[in-house]
Coordinates of C-alpha atoms in Angstrom, one line a residue:
X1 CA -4.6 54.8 59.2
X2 CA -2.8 53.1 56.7
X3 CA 0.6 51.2 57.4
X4 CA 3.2 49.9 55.3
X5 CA 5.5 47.3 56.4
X6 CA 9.0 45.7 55.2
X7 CA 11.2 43.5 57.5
X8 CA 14.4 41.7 56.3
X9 CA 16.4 39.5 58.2
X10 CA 19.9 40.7 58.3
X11 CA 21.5 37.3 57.8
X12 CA 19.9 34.4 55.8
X13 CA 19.4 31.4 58.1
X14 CA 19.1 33.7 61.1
X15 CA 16.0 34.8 62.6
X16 CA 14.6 38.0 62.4
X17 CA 14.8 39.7 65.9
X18 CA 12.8 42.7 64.4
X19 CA 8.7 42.9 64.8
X20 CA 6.7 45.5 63.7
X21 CA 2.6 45.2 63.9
X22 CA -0.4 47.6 63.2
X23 CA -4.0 47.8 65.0
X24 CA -6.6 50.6 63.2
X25 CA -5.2 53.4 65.5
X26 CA -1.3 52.3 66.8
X27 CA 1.5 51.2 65.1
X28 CA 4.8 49.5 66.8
X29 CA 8.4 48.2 65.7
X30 CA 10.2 46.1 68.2
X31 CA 14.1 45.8 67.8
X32 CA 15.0 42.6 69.5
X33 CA 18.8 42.9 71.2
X34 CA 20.7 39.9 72.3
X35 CA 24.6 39.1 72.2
X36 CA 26.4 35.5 72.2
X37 CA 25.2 33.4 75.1
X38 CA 21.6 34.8 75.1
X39 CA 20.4 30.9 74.3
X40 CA 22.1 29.6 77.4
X41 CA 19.7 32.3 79.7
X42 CA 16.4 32.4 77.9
X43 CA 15.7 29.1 76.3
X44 CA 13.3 31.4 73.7
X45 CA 15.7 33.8 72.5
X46 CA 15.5 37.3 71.2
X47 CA 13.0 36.5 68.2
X48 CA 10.6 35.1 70.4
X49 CA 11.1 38.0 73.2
X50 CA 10.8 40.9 70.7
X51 CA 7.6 39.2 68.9
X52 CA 5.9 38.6 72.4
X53 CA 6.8 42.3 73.4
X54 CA 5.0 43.7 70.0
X55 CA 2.3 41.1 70.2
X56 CA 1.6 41.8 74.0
X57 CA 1.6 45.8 72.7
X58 CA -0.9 45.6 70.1
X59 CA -3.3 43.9 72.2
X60 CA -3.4 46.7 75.1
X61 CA -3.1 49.4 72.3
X62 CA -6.5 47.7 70.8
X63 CA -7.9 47.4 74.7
X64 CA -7.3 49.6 76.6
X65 CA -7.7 53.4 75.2
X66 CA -7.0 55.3 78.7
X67 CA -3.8 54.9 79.9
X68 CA -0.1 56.9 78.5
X69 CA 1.5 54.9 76.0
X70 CA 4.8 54.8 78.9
X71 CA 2.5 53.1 81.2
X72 CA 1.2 50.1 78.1
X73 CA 4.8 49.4 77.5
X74 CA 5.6 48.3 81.3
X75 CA 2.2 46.3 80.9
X76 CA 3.4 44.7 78.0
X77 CA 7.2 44.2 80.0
X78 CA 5.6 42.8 82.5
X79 CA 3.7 40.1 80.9
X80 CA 6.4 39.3 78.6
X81 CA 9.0 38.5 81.8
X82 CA 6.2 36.5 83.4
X83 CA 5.8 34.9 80.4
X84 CA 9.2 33.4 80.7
X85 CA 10.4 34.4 84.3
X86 CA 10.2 30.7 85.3
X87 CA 12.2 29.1 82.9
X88 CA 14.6 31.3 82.4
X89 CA 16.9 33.6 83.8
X90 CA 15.3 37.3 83.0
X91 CA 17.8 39.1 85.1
X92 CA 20.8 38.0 83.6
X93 CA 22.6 41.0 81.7
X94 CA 22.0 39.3 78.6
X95 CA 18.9 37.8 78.4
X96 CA 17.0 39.1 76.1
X97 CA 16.0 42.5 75.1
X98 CA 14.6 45.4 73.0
X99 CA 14.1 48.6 71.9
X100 CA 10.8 50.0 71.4
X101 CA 8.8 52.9 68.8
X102 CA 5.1 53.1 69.5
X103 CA 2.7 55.9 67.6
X104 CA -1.1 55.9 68.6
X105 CA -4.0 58.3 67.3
X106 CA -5.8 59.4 70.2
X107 CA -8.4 62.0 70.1
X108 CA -7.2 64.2 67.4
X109 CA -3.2 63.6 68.4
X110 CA -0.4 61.3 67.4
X111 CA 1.0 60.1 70.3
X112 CA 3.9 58.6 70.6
X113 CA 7.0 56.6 72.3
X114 CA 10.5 55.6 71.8
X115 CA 12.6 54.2 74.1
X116 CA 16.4 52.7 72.8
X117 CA 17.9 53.3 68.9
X118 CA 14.5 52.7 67.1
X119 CA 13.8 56.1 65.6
X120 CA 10.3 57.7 64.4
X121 CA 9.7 60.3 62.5
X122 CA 6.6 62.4 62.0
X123 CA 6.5 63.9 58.2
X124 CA 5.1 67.5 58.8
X125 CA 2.7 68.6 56.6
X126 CA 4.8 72.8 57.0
X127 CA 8.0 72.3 57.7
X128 CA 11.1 69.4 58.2
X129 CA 9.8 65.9 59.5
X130 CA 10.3 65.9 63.5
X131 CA 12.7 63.0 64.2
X132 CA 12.0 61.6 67.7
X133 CA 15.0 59.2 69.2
X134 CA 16.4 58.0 71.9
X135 CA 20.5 58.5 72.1
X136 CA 22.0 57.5 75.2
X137 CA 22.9 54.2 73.6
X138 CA 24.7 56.0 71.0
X139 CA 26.6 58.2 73.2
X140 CA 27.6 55.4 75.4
X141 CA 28.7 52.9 72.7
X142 CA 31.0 55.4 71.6
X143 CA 33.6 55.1 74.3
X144 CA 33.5 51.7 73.2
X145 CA 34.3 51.6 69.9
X146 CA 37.7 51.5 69.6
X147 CA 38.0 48.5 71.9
X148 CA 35.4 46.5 69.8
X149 CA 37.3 47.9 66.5
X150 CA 40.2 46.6 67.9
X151 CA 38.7 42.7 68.8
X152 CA 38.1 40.5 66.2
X153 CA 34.4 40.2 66.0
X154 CA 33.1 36.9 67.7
X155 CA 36.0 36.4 69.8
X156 CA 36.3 36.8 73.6
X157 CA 37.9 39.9 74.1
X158 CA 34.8 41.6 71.7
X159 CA 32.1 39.7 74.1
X160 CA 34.1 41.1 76.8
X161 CA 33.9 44.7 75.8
X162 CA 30.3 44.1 74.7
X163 CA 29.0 43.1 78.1
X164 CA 30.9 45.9 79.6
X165 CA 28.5 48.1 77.3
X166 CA 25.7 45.9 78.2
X167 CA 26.6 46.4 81.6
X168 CA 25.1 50.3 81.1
X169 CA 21.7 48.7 80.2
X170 CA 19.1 50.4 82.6
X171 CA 21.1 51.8 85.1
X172 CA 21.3 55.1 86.2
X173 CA 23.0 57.2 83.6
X174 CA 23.2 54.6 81.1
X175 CA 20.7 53.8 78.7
X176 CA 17.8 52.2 79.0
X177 CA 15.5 49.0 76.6
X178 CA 12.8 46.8 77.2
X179 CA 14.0 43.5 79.4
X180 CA 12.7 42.8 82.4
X181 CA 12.1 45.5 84.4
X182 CA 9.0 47.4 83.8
X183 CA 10.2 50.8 85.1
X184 CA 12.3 51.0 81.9
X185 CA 9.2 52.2 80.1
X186 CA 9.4 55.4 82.5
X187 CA 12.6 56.4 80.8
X188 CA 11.1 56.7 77.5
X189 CA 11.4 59.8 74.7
X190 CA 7.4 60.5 74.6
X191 CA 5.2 63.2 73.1
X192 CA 2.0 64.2 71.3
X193 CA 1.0 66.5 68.0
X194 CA -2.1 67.4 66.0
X195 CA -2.7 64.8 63.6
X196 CA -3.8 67.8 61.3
X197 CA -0.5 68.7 61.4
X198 CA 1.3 65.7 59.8
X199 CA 1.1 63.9 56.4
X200 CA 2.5 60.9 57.9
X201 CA 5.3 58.8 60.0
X202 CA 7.3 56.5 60.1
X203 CA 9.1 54.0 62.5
X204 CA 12.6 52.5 61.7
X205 CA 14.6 49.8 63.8
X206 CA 18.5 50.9 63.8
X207 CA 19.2 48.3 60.5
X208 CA 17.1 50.6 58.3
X209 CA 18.1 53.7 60.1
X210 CA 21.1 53.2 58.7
X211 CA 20.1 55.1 55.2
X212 CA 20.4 58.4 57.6
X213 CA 22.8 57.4 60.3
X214 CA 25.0 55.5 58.8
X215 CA 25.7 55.7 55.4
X216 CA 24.7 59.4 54.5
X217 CA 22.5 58.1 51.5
X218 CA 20.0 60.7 52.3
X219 CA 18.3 63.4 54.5
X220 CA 15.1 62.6 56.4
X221 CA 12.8 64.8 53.9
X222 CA 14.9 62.6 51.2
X223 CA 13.7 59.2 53.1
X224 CA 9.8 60.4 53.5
X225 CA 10.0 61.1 49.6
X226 CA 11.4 57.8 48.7
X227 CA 8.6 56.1 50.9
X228 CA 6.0 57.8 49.0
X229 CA 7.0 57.4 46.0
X230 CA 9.0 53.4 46.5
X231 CA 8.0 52.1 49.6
X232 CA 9.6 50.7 52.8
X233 CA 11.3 47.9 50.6
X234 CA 13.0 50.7 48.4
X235 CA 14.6 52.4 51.7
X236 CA 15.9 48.8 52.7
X237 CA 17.4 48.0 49.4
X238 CA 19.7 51.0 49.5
X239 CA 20.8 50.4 52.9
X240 CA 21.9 46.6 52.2
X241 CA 23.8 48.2 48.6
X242 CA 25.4 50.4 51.3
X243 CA 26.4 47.3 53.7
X244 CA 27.9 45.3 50.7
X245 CA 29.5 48.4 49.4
X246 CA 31.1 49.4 52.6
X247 CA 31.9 45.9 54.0
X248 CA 29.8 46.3 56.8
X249 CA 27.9 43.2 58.9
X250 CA 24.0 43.1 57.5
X251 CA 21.6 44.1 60.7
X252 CA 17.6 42.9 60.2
X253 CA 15.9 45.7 59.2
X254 CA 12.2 47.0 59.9
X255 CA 10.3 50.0 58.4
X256 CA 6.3 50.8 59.3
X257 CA 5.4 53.9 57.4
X258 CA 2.1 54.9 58.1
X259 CA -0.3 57.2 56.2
X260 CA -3.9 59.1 56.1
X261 CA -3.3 59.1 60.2
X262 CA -7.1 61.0 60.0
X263 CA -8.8 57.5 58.9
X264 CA -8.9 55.4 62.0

């Protein structure tokens, strides 16, 4: 399998609380999620969680061949909170966070996982790519949007309504990311095809999502074409055009796009 990756941090001077990583047979893209007031729970931060997460990922993905892809992600949450479960405060609302896209080859089959607003999509070799997402975050945020619209963006009343959306984080009709619990990875969008039957994939993080999503630049057939003819980088440099164009906030963007999935 070949993979190609891009990552851009949305702000200069910031971190990047993206990750994305590749082993011969997996590929994963870690969206790191974190509000104001993550630094005074977990000392690390968001960078630090989502590379940890990804990193932790890879390895089991590499080891350990025989168990679902649901089941290596609580691994992977668990040793990522013990990491950090005694010096800071993993059960806190906002402590740090992610959401998670995972595609393995196993056996003749992509596998593969999504859990949160990371989205995959597996280029069919007959037929429309099959986008696989997650969007109970989505739906959720909505009823919130008018209150943030209406805040001023860093002030309290938009950190209010923000951990009042938070506050639907992997709970019981709410929506669910990695953090700290491991049993989040049971709530994941998973599923399996022939690998005969694709010409490739590709895994986005929300910021470069945003070509589709957002800003209506193009169609999902449209964005596999560009990436086979451009690259990842190409897809990212349209959706920051878009975000100066429209006046809208940068987010870090993260594209893996991975090819000739029959050459482990």
């Amino acid at each position: 399998m070949r993979v190609t990756m891009t990552s851009a941090a949305g702000r200069t001077g910031h971190a990047n609380e993206d990750f994305t990583g590749a082993v011969p047979t997996a590929a994963v893209l870690i969206d790191g999620a974190g509000i104001s007031g993550t630094e005074s729970i977990c000392r690390h931060g968001v960078a630090w969680y989502a590379s940890r997460l990804g990193g932790s990922l890879l390895s089991l993905l590499s080891l350990v061949r025989d168990r679902s892809l649901s089941a290596l992600l609580a691994e992977a949450i668990r040793q990522v909170t013990d990491d950090h479960r005694d010096t800071c405060d993993v059960a806190d609302p906002i402590s740090p966070s992610a959401t998670v896209a995972i595609l393995r080859l196993s056996d003749g089959l992509i596998e593969h996982l999504v859990l949160g607003d990371s989205v995959l999509v597996l280029d069919r070799a007959d037929g429309a790519p099959l986008v696989v997402s997650d969007p109970r975050e989505v739906i959720i945020s909505r009823s919130y949007r008018s209150a943030l619209e209406a805040a001023a963006e860093g002030s309290d009343e938009y950190h209010r309504v923000l951990r009042d959306l938070r506050a639907n984080r992997n709970q019981p009709g709410g929506f669910w990311l990695a953090k700290d619990d491991p049993r989040a990875a049971d709530e994941a969008i998973t599923g399996s095809c022939p690998i005969s039957e694709l010409a490739g994939a590709v895994l986005l993080s929300n910021g470069a999502s945003r070509i589709v999503d957002r800003f209506r630049l193009a169609d999902w057939p449209g964005v596999m074409a560009v990436l086979a003819s451009s690259g990842p980088a190409e897809i990212i440099h349209r959706v920051r055009q878009a975000e100066a164009r429209h006046a809208v906030a940068a987010d870090d963007a993260t594209i893996a796009h991975c090819t000739d999935l029959g050459e482990a």
